[in-house]
Amino acid sequence: VLRASHLSLELRRQMHQMRHMGSQVGQTDFFTRLGPMRPAQQLRQLLCCSLLCLSPLAQAAQLQVGAGSRVDFGDATVRLGCADLHVNGSAAASASTLNGIATLNIGAAGGLQAGTAQVALSGDFVRSGSFDAGGSTVSIMDSCAHSISRVSGGTVFNHLSVTSGTGKTLELAAGQSTTVLGQLTLQGAQGRLLRLRSSAAGTAAQLSATAQQSVQFVDVADNRATSEVLAFGKPDQFQSQASGNL
């Protein structure tokens, strides 16, 4: 586990180099100047700097938690600026805010303990390893030129919010269940409905939620609610439309 008392000179050197690289390739929004920092804050900033991988032309920025690594984001605010977050080791989001994520990928040997974190992404939520939702909120929204967001089957969320003003598609895994234990929000916009689809047309995905739900401006096909009824009533009561196989 990386701790503030064990920061190496090598990490400090990497931080300096990555800051310099960020200023050259327009990534300075990641390295927010916070003024004098406590040791824990130094750890978080050094950790992010040492793990952020930038190509020379900043074409494929990624934040990676490598296999065998253990990372705790504490209460940090991390802005990825449309970079992917790959978790192949052990990561604890704790009370952090992780936003600007393109795709969140939890590898087969990886694990993410979400704690009470606020996690915002615009691309896919890919889970091959373990995801402990805790008391977290995962938000999927418009950004980073992603018109489709895919969620791996069998994923259990605490709070899940999917909002779009562009007609985004949320694609759930066909024949598998996605579970939301807390608040579920599905919000599109007038004339640009949020499209809820299965990963295989004609084969329904399953969505399990509670009575804590808000559904507006959604176009649904090939998805079926399990446990609690979703948006009980006629579609037009929710400014939504049913497109078959519900």
PDB file of C-alpha atoms in Angstrom:
ATOM      1  CA  VAL A   1       0.000   0.000   0.000  1.00  0.00           C
ATOM      2  CA  LEU A   2       1.398   3.394  -0.877  1.00  0.00           C
ATOM      3  CA  ARG A   3       1.581   5.715   2.122  1.00  0.00           C
ATOM      4  CA  ALA A   4       2.646   9.334   2.516  1.00  0.00           C
ATOM      5  CA  SER A   5       5.558   8.394   4.765  1.00  0.00           C
ATOM      6  CA  HIS A   6       7.063   6.148   2.070  1.00  0.00           C
ATOM      7  CA  LEU A   7       7.057   8.418  -0.954  1.00  0.00           C
ATOM      8  CA  SER A   8      10.218   7.797  -2.910  1.00  0.00           C
ATOM      9  CA  LEU A   9      12.425  10.254  -4.708  1.00  0.00           C
ATOM     10  CA  GLU A  10      11.550   8.361  -7.882  1.00  0.00           C
ATOM     11  CA  LEU A  11       7.857   9.225  -7.458  1.00  0.00           C
ATOM     12  CA  ARG A  12       8.776  12.846  -6.866  1.00  0.00           C
ATOM     13  CA  ARG A  13      10.853  12.814 -10.050  1.00  0.00           C
ATOM     14  CA  GLN A  14       7.934  11.281 -11.973  1.00  0.00           C
ATOM     15  CA  MET A  15       5.582  13.920 -10.610  1.00  0.00           C
ATOM     16  CA  HIS A  16       7.858  16.675 -11.859  1.00  0.00           C
ATOM     17  CA  GLN A  17       8.200  15.053 -15.285  1.00  0.00           C
ATOM     18  CA  MET A  18       4.463  14.408 -15.655  1.00  0.00           C
ATOM     19  CA  ARG A  19       3.615  17.986 -14.661  1.00  0.00           C
ATOM     20  CA  HIS A  20       6.022  19.205 -17.317  1.00  0.00           C
ATOM     21  CA  MET A  21       4.523  16.835 -19.892  1.00  0.00           C
ATOM     22  CA  GLY A  22       1.013  17.922 -18.923  1.00  0.00           C
ATOM     23  CA  SER A  23       1.868  21.555 -19.576  1.00  0.00           C
ATOM     24  CA  GLN A  24       3.114  20.599 -23.027  1.00  0.00           C
ATOM     25  CA  VAL A  25       0.130  18.526 -24.134  1.00  0.00           C
ATOM     26  CA  GLY A  26      -2.771  20.420 -22.611  1.00  0.00           C
ATOM     27  CA  GLN A  27      -3.344  18.124 -19.618  1.00  0.00           C
ATOM     28  CA  THR A  28      -2.887  20.785 -16.961  1.00  0.00           C
ATOM     29  CA  ASP A  29      -6.497  20.447 -15.788  1.00  0.00           C
ATOM     30  CA  PHE A  30      -5.459  17.143 -14.179  1.00  0.00           C
ATOM     31  CA  PHE A  31      -2.712  18.676 -12.128  1.00  0.00           C
ATOM     32  CA  THR A  32      -4.715  21.233 -10.195  1.00  0.00           C
ATOM     33  CA  ARG A  33      -2.617  23.559  -8.086  1.00  0.00           C
ATOM     34  CA  LEU A  34      -3.819  23.136  -4.515  1.00  0.00           C
ATOM     35  CA  GLY A  35      -1.267  25.220  -2.657  1.00  0.00           C
ATOM     36  CA  PRO A  36       0.538  23.782   0.395  1.00  0.00           C
ATOM     37  CA  MET A  37      -0.447  20.144   0.808  1.00  0.00           C
ATOM     38  CA  ARG A  38      -0.624  17.798   3.768  1.00  0.00           C
ATOM     39  CA  PRO A  39       1.215  14.440   3.430  1.00  0.00           C
ATOM     40  CA  ALA A  40      -1.977  12.604   2.462  1.00  0.00           C
ATOM     41  CA  GLN A  41      -2.637  15.190  -0.253  1.00  0.00           C
ATOM     42  CA  GLN A  42       0.933  14.805  -1.470  1.00  0.00           C
ATOM     43  CA  LEU A  43       0.389  11.064  -1.672  1.00  0.00           C
ATOM     44  CA  ARG A  44      -2.736  11.449  -3.758  1.00  0.00           C
ATOM     45  CA  GLN A  45      -1.153  13.887  -6.182  1.00  0.00           C
ATOM     46  CA  LEU A  46       2.046  11.856  -6.496  1.00  0.00           C
ATOM     47  CA  LEU A  47       0.028   8.694  -6.926  1.00  0.00           C
ATOM     48  CA  CYS A  48      -2.006  10.172  -9.751  1.00  0.00           C
ATOM     49  CA  CYS A  49       1.063  11.589 -11.425  1.00  0.00           C
ATOM     50  CA  SER A  50       2.926   8.301 -11.234  1.00  0.00           C
ATOM     51  CA  LEU A  51       0.010   6.274 -12.631  1.00  0.00           C
ATOM     52  CA  LEU A  52      -1.216   8.554 -15.400  1.00  0.00           C
ATOM     53  CA  CYS A  53       0.148   7.242 -18.691  1.00  0.00           C
ATOM     54  CA  LEU A  54       0.301   9.766 -21.517  1.00  0.00           C
ATOM     55  CA  SER A  55       1.424   9.073 -25.049  1.00  0.00           C
ATOM     56  CA  PRO A  56       3.815  11.677 -26.457  1.00  0.00           C
ATOM     57  CA  LEU A  57       0.887  13.327 -28.239  1.00  0.00           C
ATOM     58  CA  ALA A  58      -1.610  12.702 -25.429  1.00  0.00           C
ATOM     59  CA  GLN A  59      -3.633  10.466 -27.716  1.00  0.00           C
ATOM     60  CA  ALA A  60      -4.521   7.737 -25.208  1.00  0.00           C
ATOM     61  CA  ALA A  61      -4.359   9.006 -21.646  1.00  0.00           C
ATOM     62  CA  GLN A  62      -5.045   6.389 -18.998  1.00  0.00           C
ATOM     63  CA  LEU A  63      -5.019   6.107 -15.257  1.00  0.00           C
ATOM     64  CA  GLN A  64      -3.918   2.585 -14.407  1.00  0.00           C
ATOM     65  CA  VAL A  65      -3.830   0.650 -11.159  1.00  0.00           C
ATOM     66  CA  GLY A  66      -1.427  -2.119 -12.045  1.00  0.00           C
ATOM     67  CA  ALA A  67      -1.656  -5.774 -11.090  1.00  0.00           C
ATOM     68  CA  GLY A  68      -0.309  -6.267  -7.577  1.00  0.00           C
ATOM     69  CA  SER A  69      -0.800  -2.595  -6.691  1.00  0.00           C
ATOM     70  CA  ARG A  70      -3.034  -1.270  -3.921  1.00  0.00           C
ATOM     71  CA  VAL A  71      -4.354   2.287  -4.159  1.00  0.00           C
ATOM     72  CA  ASP A  72      -6.645   4.297  -1.885  1.00  0.00           C
ATOM     73  CA  PHE A  73      -7.973   7.558  -3.370  1.00  0.00           C
ATOM     74  CA  GLY A  74      -9.070   8.790   0.064  1.00  0.00           C
ATOM     75  CA  ASP A  75     -11.079  11.995  -0.248  1.00  0.00           C
ATOM     76  CA  ALA A  76      -9.245  13.200  -3.365  1.00  0.00           C
ATOM     77  CA  THR A  77     -10.907  14.807  -6.348  1.00  0.00           C
ATOM     78  CA  VAL A  78      -9.464  13.318  -9.532  1.00  0.00           C
ATOM     79  CA  ARG A  79     -10.396  14.760 -12.934  1.00  0.00           C
ATOM     80  CA  LEU A  80      -9.393  12.379 -15.694  1.00  0.00           C
ATOM     81  CA  GLY A  81     -10.296  14.647 -18.618  1.00  0.00           C
ATOM     82  CA  CYS A  82     -11.760  11.834 -20.777  1.00  0.00           C
ATOM     83  CA  ALA A  83      -9.024   9.341 -19.906  1.00  0.00           C
ATOM     84  CA  ASP A  84      -9.814   5.688 -19.189  1.00  0.00           C
ATOM     85  CA  LEU A  85      -9.500   4.251 -15.685  1.00  0.00           C
ATOM     86  CA  HIS A  86      -8.099   0.690 -15.645  1.00  0.00           C
ATOM     87  CA  VAL A  87      -8.101  -1.256 -12.383  1.00  0.00           C
ATOM     88  CA  ASN A  88      -5.986  -4.398 -12.586  1.00  0.00           C
ATOM     89  CA  GLY A  89      -4.919  -4.308  -8.948  1.00  0.00           C
ATOM     90  CA  SER A  90      -6.797  -3.291  -5.811  1.00  0.00           C
ATOM     91  CA  ALA A  91      -8.355   0.176  -5.621  1.00  0.00           C
ATOM     92  CA  ALA A  92     -10.407   1.842  -2.909  1.00  0.00           C
ATOM     93  CA  ALA A  93     -12.366   4.879  -4.059  1.00  0.00           C
ATOM     94  CA  SER A  94     -13.257   5.649  -0.407  1.00  0.00           C
ATOM     95  CA  ALA A  95     -14.774   9.159  -0.198  1.00  0.00           C
ATOM     96  CA  SER A  96     -13.239  10.444  -3.413  1.00  0.00           C
ATOM     97  CA  THR A  97     -14.727  12.135  -6.450  1.00  0.00           C
ATOM     98  CA  LEU A  98     -13.579  10.504  -9.678  1.00  0.00           C
ATOM     99  CA  ASN A  99     -14.921  12.325 -12.711  1.00  0.00           C
ATOM    100  CA  GLY A 100     -14.204  12.839 -16.381  1.00  0.00           C
ATOM    101  CA  ILE A 101     -13.686   9.084 -16.850  1.00  0.00           C
ATOM    102  CA  ALA A 102     -14.163   7.785 -20.387  1.00  0.00           C
ATOM    103  CA  THR A 103     -14.295   4.004 -19.797  1.00  0.00           C
ATOM    104  CA  LEU A 104     -13.964   2.358 -16.389  1.00  0.00           C
ATOM    105  CA  ASN A 105     -12.451  -1.107 -16.764  1.00  0.00           C
ATOM    106  CA  ILE A 106     -12.046  -3.460 -13.806  1.00  0.00           C
ATOM    107  CA  GLY A 107      -9.800  -6.278 -14.998  1.00  0.00           C
ATOM    108  CA  ALA A 108     -10.236  -9.945 -14.120  1.00  0.00           C
ATOM    109  CA  ALA A 109      -7.626  -9.740 -11.352  1.00  0.00           C
ATOM    110  CA  GLY A 110      -8.721  -6.270 -10.277  1.00  0.00           C
ATOM    111  CA  GLY A 111     -11.072  -5.032  -7.600  1.00  0.00           C
ATOM    112  CA  LEU A 112     -12.695  -1.687  -6.893  1.00  0.00           C
ATOM    113  CA  GLN A 113     -14.172  -0.874  -3.499  1.00  0.00           C
ATOM    114  CA  ALA A 114     -16.314   2.164  -4.219  1.00  0.00           C
ATOM    115  CA  GLY A 115     -16.952   3.290  -0.638  1.00  0.00           C
ATOM    116  CA  THR A 116     -19.019   6.485  -0.679  1.00  0.00           C
ATOM    117  CA  ALA A 117     -17.326   7.827  -3.801  1.00  0.00           C
ATOM    118  CA  GLN A 118     -18.905   9.824  -6.604  1.00  0.00           C
ATOM    119  CA  VAL A 119     -17.838   8.171  -9.864  1.00  0.00           C
ATOM    120  CA  ALA A 120     -18.726   9.823 -13.187  1.00  0.00           C
ATOM    121  CA  LEU A 121     -18.046   8.366 -16.621  1.00  0.00           C
ATOM    122  CA  SER A 122     -19.288   8.763 -20.175  1.00  0.00           C
ATOM    123  CA  GLY A 123     -18.229   5.498 -21.796  1.00  0.00           C
ATOM    124  CA  ASP A 124     -18.435   1.866 -20.722  1.00  0.00           C
ATOM    125  CA  PHE A 125     -18.517   0.280 -17.275  1.00  0.00           C
ATOM    126  CA  VAL A 126     -16.560  -2.926 -17.867  1.00  0.00           C
ATOM    127  CA  ARG A 127     -16.333  -5.359 -14.971  1.00  0.00           C
ATOM    128  CA  SER A 128     -14.418  -8.605 -15.200  1.00  0.00           C
ATOM    129  CA  GLY A 129     -13.135  -8.420 -11.624  1.00  0.00           C
ATOM    130  CA  SER A 130     -14.894  -7.407  -8.414  1.00  0.00           C
ATOM    131  CA  PHE A 131     -16.878  -4.238  -7.781  1.00  0.00           C
ATOM    132  CA  ASP A 132     -18.099  -3.467  -4.258  1.00  0.00           C
ATOM    133  CA  ALA A 133     -20.624  -0.641  -4.674  1.00  0.00           C
ATOM    134  CA  GLY A 134     -20.714   0.326  -0.981  1.00  0.00           C
ATOM    135  CA  GLY A 135     -22.602   3.613  -0.615  1.00  0.00           C
ATOM    136  CA  SER A 136     -21.321   5.059  -3.881  1.00  0.00           C
ATOM    137  CA  THR A 137     -23.026   6.833  -6.751  1.00  0.00           C
ATOM    138  CA  VAL A 138     -22.084   5.950 -10.323  1.00  0.00           C
ATOM    139  CA  SER A 139     -23.160   8.513 -12.920  1.00  0.00           C
ATOM    140  CA  ILE A 140     -23.123   7.923 -16.676  1.00  0.00           C
ATOM    141  CA  MET A 141     -23.542  11.080 -18.729  1.00  0.00           C
ATOM    142  CA  ASP A 142     -22.825  12.843 -22.000  1.00  0.00           C
ATOM    143  CA  SER A 143     -19.167  13.637 -22.583  1.00  0.00           C
ATOM    144  CA  CYS A 144     -15.995  12.554 -24.354  1.00  0.00           C
ATOM    145  CA  ALA A 145     -17.840  11.825 -27.641  1.00  0.00           C
ATOM    146  CA  HIS A 146     -19.415   8.617 -26.308  1.00  0.00           C
ATOM    147  CA  SER A 147     -22.882   8.069 -27.747  1.00  0.00           C
ATOM    148  CA  ILE A 148     -23.186   4.541 -26.299  1.00  0.00           C
ATOM    149  CA  SER A 149     -22.416   3.342 -22.780  1.00  0.00           C
ATOM    150  CA  ARG A 150     -22.259  -0.393 -22.084  1.00  0.00           C
ATOM    151  CA  VAL A 151     -22.552  -1.972 -18.645  1.00  0.00           C
ATOM    152  CA  SER A 152     -21.206  -5.454 -17.932  1.00  0.00           C
ATOM    153  CA  GLY A 153     -23.784  -8.009 -16.837  1.00  0.00           C
ATOM    154  CA  GLY A 154     -24.060  -9.025 -13.205  1.00  0.00           C
ATOM    155  CA  THR A 155     -22.956  -5.619 -11.927  1.00  0.00           C
ATOM    156  CA  VAL A 156     -24.522  -4.425  -8.667  1.00  0.00           C
ATOM    157  CA  PHE A 157     -24.666  -0.660  -8.094  1.00  0.00           C
ATOM    158  CA  ASN A 158     -25.692   1.325  -5.058  1.00  0.00           C
ATOM    159  CA  HIS A 159     -26.995   4.499  -6.746  1.00  0.00           C
ATOM    160  CA  LEU A 160     -26.958   4.631 -10.552  1.00  0.00           C
ATOM    161  CA  SER A 161     -27.731   7.763 -12.541  1.00  0.00           C
ATOM    162  CA  VAL A 162     -27.807   7.818 -16.352  1.00  0.00           C
ATOM    163  CA  THR A 163     -28.590  11.201 -17.875  1.00  0.00           C
ATOM    164  CA  SER A 164     -28.390  12.451 -21.454  1.00  0.00           C
ATOM    165  CA  GLY A 165     -29.525  15.391 -23.497  1.00  0.00           C
ATOM    166  CA  THR A 166     -28.201  13.945 -26.753  1.00  0.00           C
ATOM    167  CA  GLY A 167     -30.125  10.683 -27.210  1.00  0.00           C
ATOM    168  CA  LYS A 168     -27.404   8.503 -25.731  1.00  0.00           C
ATOM    169  CA  THR A 169     -27.814   4.704 -25.673  1.00  0.00           C
ATOM    170  CA  LEU A 170     -27.397   2.728 -22.448  1.00  0.00           C
ATOM    171  CA  GLU A 171     -26.713  -0.889 -23.352  1.00  0.00           C
ATOM    172  CA  LEU A 172     -27.171  -3.615 -20.728  1.00  0.00           C
ATOM    173  CA  ALA A 173     -25.932  -7.183 -21.140  1.00  0.00           C
ATOM    174  CA  ALA A 174     -28.413  -9.479 -22.866  1.00  0.00           C
ATOM    175  CA  GLY A 175     -29.736 -12.300 -20.688  1.00  0.00           C
ATOM    176  CA  GLN A 176     -28.020 -10.932 -17.590  1.00  0.00           C
ATOM    177  CA  SER A 177     -29.116  -8.777 -14.686  1.00  0.00           C
ATOM    178  CA  THR A 178     -27.965  -5.322 -13.647  1.00  0.00           C
ATOM    179  CA  THR A 179     -28.942  -4.470 -10.061  1.00  0.00           C
ATOM    180  CA  VAL A 180     -29.435  -1.074  -8.428  1.00  0.00           C
ATOM    181  CA  LEU A 181     -29.846  -1.227  -4.651  1.00  0.00           C
ATOM    182  CA  GLY A 182     -30.500   2.467  -4.101  1.00  0.00           C
ATOM    183  CA  GLN A 183     -31.673   5.323  -6.335  1.00  0.00           C
ATOM    184  CA  LEU A 184     -32.024   4.651 -10.059  1.00  0.00           C
ATOM    185  CA  THR A 185     -32.229   7.670 -12.349  1.00  0.00           C
ATOM    186  CA  LEU A 186     -32.831   7.353 -16.097  1.00  0.00           C
ATOM    187  CA  GLN A 187     -33.174  10.806 -17.631  1.00  0.00           C
ATOM    188  CA  GLY A 188     -33.253  11.794 -21.263  1.00  0.00           C
ATOM    189  CA  ALA A 189     -34.515  14.987 -22.886  1.00  0.00           C
ATOM    190  CA  GLN A 190     -37.528  15.996 -24.926  1.00  0.00           C
ATOM    191  CA  GLY A 191     -36.979  14.954 -28.542  1.00  0.00           C
ATOM    192  CA  ARG A 192     -33.749  13.192 -27.560  1.00  0.00           C
ATOM    193  CA  LEU A 193     -34.798  10.227 -25.500  1.00  0.00           C
ATOM    194  CA  LEU A 194     -32.290   8.181 -23.564  1.00  0.00           C
ATOM    195  CA  ARG A 195     -32.290   4.788 -25.346  1.00  0.00           C
ATOM    196  CA  LEU A 196     -32.219   1.720 -23.076  1.00  0.00           C
ATOM    197  CA  ARG A 197     -31.207  -1.350 -25.056  1.00  0.00           C
ATOM    198  CA  SER A 198     -29.891  -4.912 -24.759  1.00  0.00           C
ATOM    199  CA  SER A 199     -26.490  -5.910 -26.091  1.00  0.00           C
ATOM    200  CA  ALA A 200     -28.277  -8.385 -28.400  1.00  0.00           C
ATOM    201  CA  ALA A 201     -31.402  -7.225 -30.197  1.00  0.00           C
ATOM    202  CA  GLY A 202     -34.331  -9.512 -29.463  1.00  0.00           C
ATOM    203  CA  THR A 203     -32.786 -10.910 -26.254  1.00  0.00           C
ATOM    204  CA  ALA A 204     -33.859  -9.019 -23.174  1.00  0.00           C
ATOM    205  CA  ALA A 205     -31.511  -7.689 -20.530  1.00  0.00           C
ATOM    206  CA  GLN A 206     -32.755  -7.544 -16.944  1.00  0.00           C
ATOM    207  CA  LEU A 207     -32.786  -4.532 -14.649  1.00  0.00           C
ATOM    208  CA  SER A 208     -33.473  -4.974 -10.957  1.00  0.00           C
ATOM    209  CA  ALA A 209     -34.205  -1.831  -8.940  1.00  0.00           C
ATOM    210  CA  THR A 210     -36.153  -0.609  -5.934  1.00  0.00           C
ATOM    211  CA  ALA A 211     -38.997   1.875  -5.607  1.00  0.00           C
ATOM    212  CA  GLN A 212     -36.353   4.626  -5.464  1.00  0.00           C
ATOM    213  CA  GLN A 213     -36.482   5.523  -9.118  1.00  0.00           C
ATOM    214  CA  SER A 214     -36.844   8.448 -11.470  1.00  0.00           C
ATOM    215  CA  VAL A 215     -37.544   7.689 -15.135  1.00  0.00           C
ATOM    216  CA  GLN A 216     -38.204  10.439 -17.692  1.00  0.00           C
ATOM    217  CA  PHE A 217     -37.748  10.740 -21.474  1.00  0.00           C
ATOM    218  CA  VAL A 218     -36.610   7.146 -22.053  1.00  0.00           C
ATOM    219  CA  ASP A 219     -37.040   4.853 -25.077  1.00  0.00           C
ATOM    220  CA  VAL A 220     -36.917   1.223 -23.887  1.00  0.00           C
ATOM    221  CA  ALA A 221     -36.571  -2.005 -25.868  1.00  0.00           C
ATOM    222  CA  ASP A 222     -35.334  -5.512 -25.042  1.00  0.00           C
ATOM    223  CA  ASN A 223     -35.196  -4.811 -21.313  1.00  0.00           C
ATOM    224  CA  ARG A 224     -37.258  -6.272 -18.505  1.00  0.00           C
ATOM    225  CA  ALA A 225     -37.632  -5.187 -14.903  1.00  0.00           C
ATOM    226  CA  THR A 226     -37.166  -7.783 -12.197  1.00  0.00           C
ATOM    227  CA  SER A 227     -38.251  -7.370  -8.552  1.00  0.00           C
ATOM    228  CA  GLU A 228     -39.705  -3.814  -8.572  1.00  0.00           C
ATOM    229  CA  VAL A 229     -41.757  -2.527 -11.511  1.00  0.00           C
ATOM    230  CA  LEU A 230     -39.986   0.323 -13.270  1.00  0.00           C
ATOM    231  CA  ALA A 231     -41.982   3.412 -14.240  1.00  0.00           C
ATOM    232  CA  PHE A 232     -45.322   1.884 -13.305  1.00  0.00           C
ATOM    233  CA  GLY A 233     -47.978   3.194 -15.692  1.00  0.00           C
ATOM    234  CA  LYS A 234     -48.227   4.122 -19.349  1.00  0.00           C
ATOM    235  CA  PRO A 235     -45.071   5.316 -21.124  1.00  0.00           C
ATOM    236  CA  ASP A 236     -46.531   8.744 -21.906  1.00  0.00           C
ATOM    237  CA  GLN A 237     -46.876   9.397 -18.175  1.00  0.00           C
ATOM    238  CA  PHE A 238     -43.086   9.476 -18.147  1.00  0.00           C
ATOM    239  CA  GLN A 239     -42.631  11.242 -21.512  1.00  0.00           C
ATOM    240  CA  SER A 240     -41.190   7.914 -22.651  1.00  0.00           C
ATOM    241  CA  GLN A 241     -41.820   5.216 -25.200  1.00  0.00           C
ATOM    242  CA  ALA A 242     -41.878   1.420 -25.209  1.00  0.00           C
ATOM    243  CA  SER A 243     -40.208  -0.045 -28.300  1.00  0.00           C
ATOM    244  CA  GLY A 244     -40.870  -3.734 -27.744  1.00  0.00           C
ATOM    245  CA  ASN A 245     -39.833  -6.873 -25.875  1.00  0.00           C
ATOM    246  CA  LEU A 246     -40.417  -5.464 -22.401  1.00  0.00           C
TER     247      LEU A 246
END
